[in-house]
């Protein structure tokens, strides 16, 4: 199966639309690693509570219509859920988002749950899954034993029977995503 792994659209209609057009030329299987939305409330104000949706997040029906794929919960969704205290379709969507999911040998999560070094490279302890797909930092990369490996756009990277952390990059601004071929055991860095 070919799975498109996307992350971090942050509410950008134009960027998400362009990426989805690119993705659909390759596969119909899509998973978003989170940060569908951009929370207008910063971390320092996360103890405040808001009753007006527009204070917290931009609601765009056209953007919502693009969200036809499964997604995970990112840190933006967590903050929106925490500070927004009124019923709203965005709150309903967020409530249904899992923090992580798996597929065979792969674990998928947003990435705000892991540690990062000073260069924004992920530090993830060994676990049950040899492949860990993340987003969050907006910096695409493949990591093996904590070291970044070369990963060029459009060139499939063959995954050996080893442990890898794959950061799929960001939709917003960069329009990057990852094509994971489970049969060929490759990951390809893609750009719309």
PDB file of C-alpha atoms in Angstrom:
ATOM      1  CA  UNK A   1       0.000   0.000   0.000  1.00  0.00           C
ATOM      2  CA  UNK A   2       1.090   3.550  -0.683  1.00  0.00           C
ATOM      3  CA  UNK A   3       0.236   5.891   2.181  1.00  0.00           C
ATOM      4  CA  UNK A   4       0.542   9.666   1.958  1.00  0.00           C
ATOM      5  CA  UNK A   5       1.608  11.058   5.307  1.00  0.00           C
ATOM      6  CA  UNK A   6       0.966  14.750   5.716  1.00  0.00           C
ATOM      7  CA  UNK A   7       1.371  17.079   8.695  1.00  0.00           C
ATOM      8  CA  UNK A   8       0.980  20.622   9.903  1.00  0.00           C
ATOM      9  CA  UNK A   9      -1.387  22.391   7.509  1.00  0.00           C
ATOM     10  CA  UNK A  10      -2.180  24.906  10.306  1.00  0.00           C
ATOM     11  CA  UNK A  11      -5.411  25.989   8.621  1.00  0.00           C
ATOM     12  CA  UNK A  12      -3.808  27.019   5.315  1.00  0.00           C
ATOM     13  CA  UNK A  13      -6.438  26.358   2.657  1.00  0.00           C
ATOM     14  CA  UNK A  14      -4.157  27.067  -0.329  1.00  0.00           C
ATOM     15  CA  UNK A  15      -1.285  24.917   0.943  1.00  0.00           C
ATOM     16  CA  UNK A  16      -3.509  21.987   1.942  1.00  0.00           C
ATOM     17  CA  UNK A  17      -5.413  22.089  -1.359  1.00  0.00           C
ATOM     18  CA  UNK A  18      -2.160  22.023  -3.352  1.00  0.00           C
ATOM     19  CA  UNK A  19      -0.761  19.142  -1.310  1.00  0.00           C
ATOM     20  CA  UNK A  20      -3.958  17.104  -1.606  1.00  0.00           C
ATOM     21  CA  UNK A  21      -3.920  17.553  -5.399  1.00  0.00           C
ATOM     22  CA  UNK A  22      -0.321  16.274  -5.432  1.00  0.00           C
ATOM     23  CA  UNK A  23      -1.118  13.399  -3.063  1.00  0.00           C
ATOM     24  CA  UNK A  24      -4.096  12.195  -5.074  1.00  0.00           C
ATOM     25  CA  UNK A  25      -1.879  11.687  -8.123  1.00  0.00           C
ATOM     26  CA  UNK A  26      -0.011   9.052  -6.068  1.00  0.00           C
ATOM     27  CA  UNK A  27      -2.548   7.444  -3.733  1.00  0.00           C
ATOM     28  CA  UNK A  28      -5.979   7.686  -2.150  1.00  0.00           C
ATOM     29  CA  UNK A  29      -4.665   6.673   1.292  1.00  0.00           C
ATOM     30  CA  UNK A  30      -3.883   9.704   3.469  1.00  0.00           C
ATOM     31  CA  UNK A  31      -3.013  10.188   7.123  1.00  0.00           C
ATOM     32  CA  UNK A  32      -2.413  13.584   8.732  1.00  0.00           C
ATOM     33  CA  UNK A  33      -0.132  13.703  11.771  1.00  0.00           C
ATOM     34  CA  UNK A  34      -1.881  16.726  13.268  1.00  0.00           C
ATOM     35  CA  UNK A  35      -1.950  20.487  13.586  1.00  0.00           C
ATOM     36  CA  UNK A  36      -4.881  20.746  11.210  1.00  0.00           C
ATOM     37  CA  UNK A  37      -5.609  24.135  12.768  1.00  0.00           C
ATOM     38  CA  UNK A  38      -3.683  27.142  14.038  1.00  0.00           C
ATOM     39  CA  UNK A  39      -4.642  28.158  17.560  1.00  0.00           C
ATOM     40  CA  UNK A  40      -4.668  31.951  18.001  1.00  0.00           C
ATOM     41  CA  UNK A  41      -4.000  31.578  21.730  1.00  0.00           C
ATOM     42  CA  UNK A  42      -0.340  31.177  22.672  1.00  0.00           C
ATOM     43  CA  UNK A  43       1.019  28.774  25.280  1.00  0.00           C
ATOM     44  CA  UNK A  44       1.317  31.555  27.884  1.00  0.00           C
ATOM     45  CA  UNK A  45      -2.472  32.060  27.770  1.00  0.00           C
ATOM     46  CA  UNK A  46      -3.481  28.393  27.858  1.00  0.00           C
ATOM     47  CA  UNK A  47      -5.040  28.783  31.319  1.00  0.00           C
ATOM     48  CA  UNK A  48      -7.586  31.284  29.996  1.00  0.00           C
ATOM     49  CA  UNK A  49     -10.986  30.140  28.687  1.00  0.00           C
ATOM     50  CA  UNK A  50     -12.706  31.509  25.578  1.00  0.00           C
ATOM     51  CA  UNK A  51     -16.377  31.457  24.512  1.00  0.00           C
ATOM     52  CA  UNK A  52     -15.940  32.965  21.047  1.00  0.00           C
ATOM     53  CA  UNK A  53     -14.548  30.596  18.423  1.00  0.00           C
ATOM     54  CA  UNK A  54     -13.017  33.438  16.401  1.00  0.00           C
ATOM     55  CA  UNK A  55     -10.806  34.349  19.373  1.00  0.00           C
ATOM     56  CA  UNK A  56      -9.276  30.860  19.283  1.00  0.00           C
ATOM     57  CA  UNK A  57      -9.266  29.543  15.716  1.00  0.00           C
ATOM     58  CA  UNK A  58     -10.309  30.542  12.195  1.00  0.00           C
ATOM     59  CA  UNK A  59     -13.346  28.601  11.015  1.00  0.00           C
ATOM     60  CA  UNK A  60     -13.360  28.319   7.212  1.00  0.00           C
ATOM     61  CA  UNK A  61     -16.046  26.058   5.678  1.00  0.00           C
ATOM     62  CA  UNK A  62     -13.965  25.688   2.485  1.00  0.00           C
ATOM     63  CA  UNK A  63     -10.999  24.469   4.521  1.00  0.00           C
ATOM     64  CA  UNK A  64     -13.245  22.133   6.537  1.00  0.00           C
ATOM     65  CA  UNK A  65     -14.479  20.592   3.258  1.00  0.00           C
ATOM     66  CA  UNK A  66     -10.890  19.493   2.497  1.00  0.00           C
ATOM     67  CA  UNK A  67     -10.619  17.518   5.750  1.00  0.00           C
ATOM     68  CA  UNK A  68     -11.845  14.178   4.407  1.00  0.00           C
ATOM     69  CA  UNK A  69      -8.888  12.107   5.640  1.00  0.00           C
ATOM     70  CA  UNK A  70      -8.027  10.664   9.058  1.00  0.00           C
ATOM     71  CA  UNK A  71      -5.853  12.804  11.280  1.00  0.00           C
ATOM     72  CA  UNK A  72      -4.119  12.671  14.622  1.00  0.00           C
ATOM     73  CA  UNK A  73      -4.278  15.281  17.369  1.00  0.00           C
ATOM     74  CA  UNK A  74      -1.471  17.824  17.316  1.00  0.00           C
ATOM     75  CA  UNK A  75      -0.441  20.385  19.895  1.00  0.00           C
ATOM     76  CA  UNK A  76      -2.584  23.043  18.177  1.00  0.00           C
ATOM     77  CA  UNK A  77      -5.677  20.865  18.567  1.00  0.00           C
ATOM     78  CA  UNK A  78      -4.802  20.205  22.204  1.00  0.00           C
ATOM     79  CA  UNK A  79      -4.622  23.926  22.950  1.00  0.00           C
ATOM     80  CA  UNK A  80      -7.847  24.684  21.045  1.00  0.00           C
ATOM     81  CA  UNK A  81      -9.642  21.938  22.945  1.00  0.00           C
ATOM     82  CA  UNK A  82      -8.282  23.266  26.230  1.00  0.00           C
ATOM     83  CA  UNK A  83      -9.118  26.960  25.845  1.00  0.00           C
ATOM     84  CA  UNK A  84     -12.334  26.866  23.774  1.00  0.00           C
ATOM     85  CA  UNK A  85     -15.282  26.149  26.071  1.00  0.00           C
ATOM     86  CA  UNK A  86     -18.238  26.301  23.654  1.00  0.00           C
ATOM     87  CA  UNK A  87     -19.740  23.641  21.431  1.00  0.00           C
ATOM     88  CA  UNK A  88     -18.534  24.018  17.855  1.00  0.00           C
ATOM     89  CA  UNK A  89     -17.843  21.684  14.879  1.00  0.00           C
ATOM     90  CA  UNK A  90     -14.084  22.183  15.336  1.00  0.00           C
ATOM     91  CA  UNK A  91     -14.350  21.062  18.986  1.00  0.00           C
ATOM     92  CA  UNK A  92     -16.345  18.023  17.866  1.00  0.00           C
ATOM     93  CA  UNK A  93     -13.720  17.087  15.243  1.00  0.00           C
ATOM     94  CA  UNK A  94     -10.873  17.556  17.718  1.00  0.00           C
ATOM     95  CA  UNK A  95     -12.576  15.393  20.338  1.00  0.00           C
ATOM     96  CA  UNK A  96     -12.480  12.445  17.925  1.00  0.00           C
ATOM     97  CA  UNK A  97      -8.782  12.724  17.026  1.00  0.00           C
ATOM     98  CA  UNK A  98      -6.460  10.069  18.491  1.00  0.00           C
ATOM     99  CA  UNK A  99      -2.977  11.001  19.726  1.00  0.00           C
ATOM    100  CA  UNK A 100      -1.338   8.209  17.745  1.00  0.00           C
ATOM    101  CA  UNK A 101      -2.024   5.267  15.474  1.00  0.00           C
ATOM    102  CA  UNK A 102      -0.126   2.309  14.072  1.00  0.00           C
ATOM    103  CA  UNK A 103       0.135   0.349  10.848  1.00  0.00           C
ATOM    104  CA  UNK A 104       2.117  -2.891  10.854  1.00  0.00           C
ATOM    105  CA  UNK A 105       5.654  -1.887  11.889  1.00  0.00           C
ATOM    106  CA  UNK A 106       4.991   1.854  11.992  1.00  0.00           C
ATOM    107  CA  UNK A 107       3.925   4.226  14.749  1.00  0.00           C
ATOM    108  CA  UNK A 108       2.442   7.598  13.778  1.00  0.00           C
ATOM    109  CA  UNK A 109       2.210  10.597  16.111  1.00  0.00           C
ATOM    110  CA  UNK A 110       2.372  14.357  15.847  1.00  0.00           C
ATOM    111  CA  UNK A 111       5.717  14.780  17.547  1.00  0.00           C
ATOM    112  CA  UNK A 112       4.972  17.201  20.360  1.00  0.00           C
ATOM    113  CA  UNK A 113       4.998  14.168  22.656  1.00  0.00           C
ATOM    114  CA  UNK A 114       8.712  13.483  22.083  1.00  0.00           C
ATOM    115  CA  UNK A 115      11.902  15.271  23.106  1.00  0.00           C
ATOM    116  CA  UNK A 116      13.856  17.436  20.675  1.00  0.00           C
ATOM    117  CA  UNK A 117      17.479  18.516  20.740  1.00  0.00           C
ATOM    118  CA  UNK A 118      18.670  22.114  20.263  1.00  0.00           C
ATOM    119  CA  UNK A 119      18.732  21.616  16.453  1.00  0.00           C
ATOM    120  CA  UNK A 120      15.101  20.475  16.442  1.00  0.00           C
ATOM    121  CA  UNK A 121      16.016  16.854  15.783  1.00  0.00           C
ATOM    122  CA  UNK A 122      13.821  14.261  17.502  1.00  0.00           C
ATOM    123  CA  UNK A 123      15.082  12.193  20.423  1.00  0.00           C
ATOM    124  CA  UNK A 124      12.969   9.056  20.579  1.00  0.00           C
ATOM    125  CA  UNK A 125      13.788   6.080  22.768  1.00  0.00           C
ATOM    126  CA  UNK A 126      13.681   2.596  21.284  1.00  0.00           C
ATOM    127  CA  UNK A 127      10.264   1.067  21.331  1.00  0.00           C
ATOM    128  CA  UNK A 128       8.092  -1.606  19.838  1.00  0.00           C
ATOM    129  CA  UNK A 129       7.885  -0.007  16.380  1.00  0.00           C
ATOM    130  CA  UNK A 130      10.937   0.205  14.095  1.00  0.00           C
ATOM    131  CA  UNK A 131       9.400   3.063  12.095  1.00  0.00           C
ATOM    132  CA  UNK A 132       8.193   6.221  13.819  1.00  0.00           C
ATOM    133  CA  UNK A 133       6.579   8.926  11.679  1.00  0.00           C
ATOM    134  CA  UNK A 134       6.279  12.435  13.134  1.00  0.00           C
ATOM    135  CA  UNK A 135       5.632  16.045  12.193  1.00  0.00           C
ATOM    136  CA  UNK A 136       5.593  19.037  14.563  1.00  0.00           C
ATOM    137  CA  UNK A 137       8.981  20.672  13.860  1.00  0.00           C
ATOM    138  CA  UNK A 138       8.216  21.361  10.162  1.00  0.00           C
ATOM    139  CA  UNK A 139      11.727  20.079   9.355  1.00  0.00           C
ATOM    140  CA  UNK A 140      11.669  16.981   7.123  1.00  0.00           C
ATOM    141  CA  UNK A 141      14.270  14.348   7.796  1.00  0.00           C
ATOM    142  CA  UNK A 142      15.130  10.699   8.327  1.00  0.00           C
ATOM    143  CA  UNK A 143      16.977   9.820  11.508  1.00  0.00           C
ATOM    144  CA  UNK A 144      18.825   6.647  12.411  1.00  0.00           C
ATOM    145  CA  UNK A 145      20.439   6.334  15.851  1.00  0.00           C
ATOM    146  CA  UNK A 146      19.884  10.061  16.380  1.00  0.00           C
ATOM    147  CA  UNK A 147      21.714  11.071  13.195  1.00  0.00           C
ATOM    148  CA  UNK A 148      20.170  12.758  10.181  1.00  0.00           C
ATOM    149  CA  UNK A 149      20.439  10.861   6.887  1.00  0.00           C
ATOM    150  CA  UNK A 150      20.352  12.389   3.377  1.00  0.00           C
ATOM    151  CA  UNK A 151      16.817  12.501   2.003  1.00  0.00           C
ATOM    152  CA  UNK A 152      16.263  14.262  -1.306  1.00  0.00           C
ATOM    153  CA  UNK A 153      12.858  15.314  -2.631  1.00  0.00           C
ATOM    154  CA  UNK A 154      11.453  12.782  -5.098  1.00  0.00           C
ATOM    155  CA  UNK A 155      14.026  10.050  -4.430  1.00  0.00           C
ATOM    156  CA  UNK A 156      12.702   6.955  -2.634  1.00  0.00           C
ATOM    157  CA  UNK A 157      14.678   6.128   0.506  1.00  0.00           C
ATOM    158  CA  UNK A 158      14.931   2.361   1.034  1.00  0.00           C
ATOM    159  CA  UNK A 159      14.260   1.440   4.650  1.00  0.00           C
ATOM    160  CA  UNK A 160      16.477  -1.404   5.810  1.00  0.00           C
ATOM    161  CA  UNK A 161      15.386  -3.688   8.630  1.00  0.00           C
ATOM    162  CA  UNK A 162      16.502  -1.093  11.147  1.00  0.00           C
ATOM    163  CA  UNK A 163      14.883   1.591  13.280  1.00  0.00           C
ATOM    164  CA  UNK A 164      14.108   4.983  11.739  1.00  0.00           C
ATOM    165  CA  UNK A 165      12.370   8.181  12.757  1.00  0.00           C
ATOM    166  CA  UNK A 166      10.848   9.979   9.769  1.00  0.00           C
ATOM    167  CA  UNK A 167       9.790  13.626  10.050  1.00  0.00           C
ATOM    168  CA  UNK A 168       7.471  14.249   7.109  1.00  0.00           C
ATOM    169  CA  UNK A 169       7.797  18.055   7.038  1.00  0.00           C
ATOM    170  CA  UNK A 170       5.002  20.619   6.882  1.00  0.00           C
ATOM    171  CA  UNK A 171       2.190  21.481   4.536  1.00  0.00           C
ATOM    172  CA  UNK A 172       2.073  25.134   5.574  1.00  0.00           C
ATOM    173  CA  UNK A 173       4.538  27.240   3.572  1.00  0.00           C
ATOM    174  CA  UNK A 174       6.677  24.272   2.390  1.00  0.00           C
ATOM    175  CA  UNK A 175       3.931  22.027   0.942  1.00  0.00           C
ATOM    176  CA  UNK A 176       5.954  18.928   1.802  1.00  0.00           C
ATOM    177  CA  UNK A 177       4.666  15.452   2.548  1.00  0.00           C
ATOM    178  CA  UNK A 178       5.861  11.835   2.569  1.00  0.00           C
ATOM    179  CA  UNK A 179       4.874   8.836   0.463  1.00  0.00           C
ATOM    180  CA  UNK A 180       5.313   5.601   2.425  1.00  0.00           C
ATOM    181  CA  UNK A 181       5.244   2.437   0.320  1.00  0.00           C
ATOM    182  CA  UNK A 182       4.659  -0.420   2.760  1.00  0.00           C
ATOM    183  CA  UNK A 183       5.435  -3.150   0.212  1.00  0.00           C
ATOM    184  CA  UNK A 184       8.599  -1.642  -1.282  1.00  0.00           C
ATOM    185  CA  UNK A 185       9.503  -0.390   2.219  1.00  0.00           C
ATOM    186  CA  UNK A 186      10.440   3.053   0.964  1.00  0.00           C
ATOM    187  CA  UNK A 187       9.695   6.618   2.020  1.00  0.00           C
ATOM    188  CA  UNK A 188       9.772   9.397  -0.541  1.00  0.00           C
ATOM    189  CA  UNK A 189       9.954  13.052   0.406  1.00  0.00           C
ATOM    190  CA  UNK A 190       7.439  14.867  -1.778  1.00  0.00           C
ATOM    191  CA  UNK A 191       6.694  18.523  -2.504  1.00  0.00           C
ATOM    192  CA  UNK A 192       3.585  19.970  -4.139  1.00  0.00           C
TER     193      UNK A 192
END
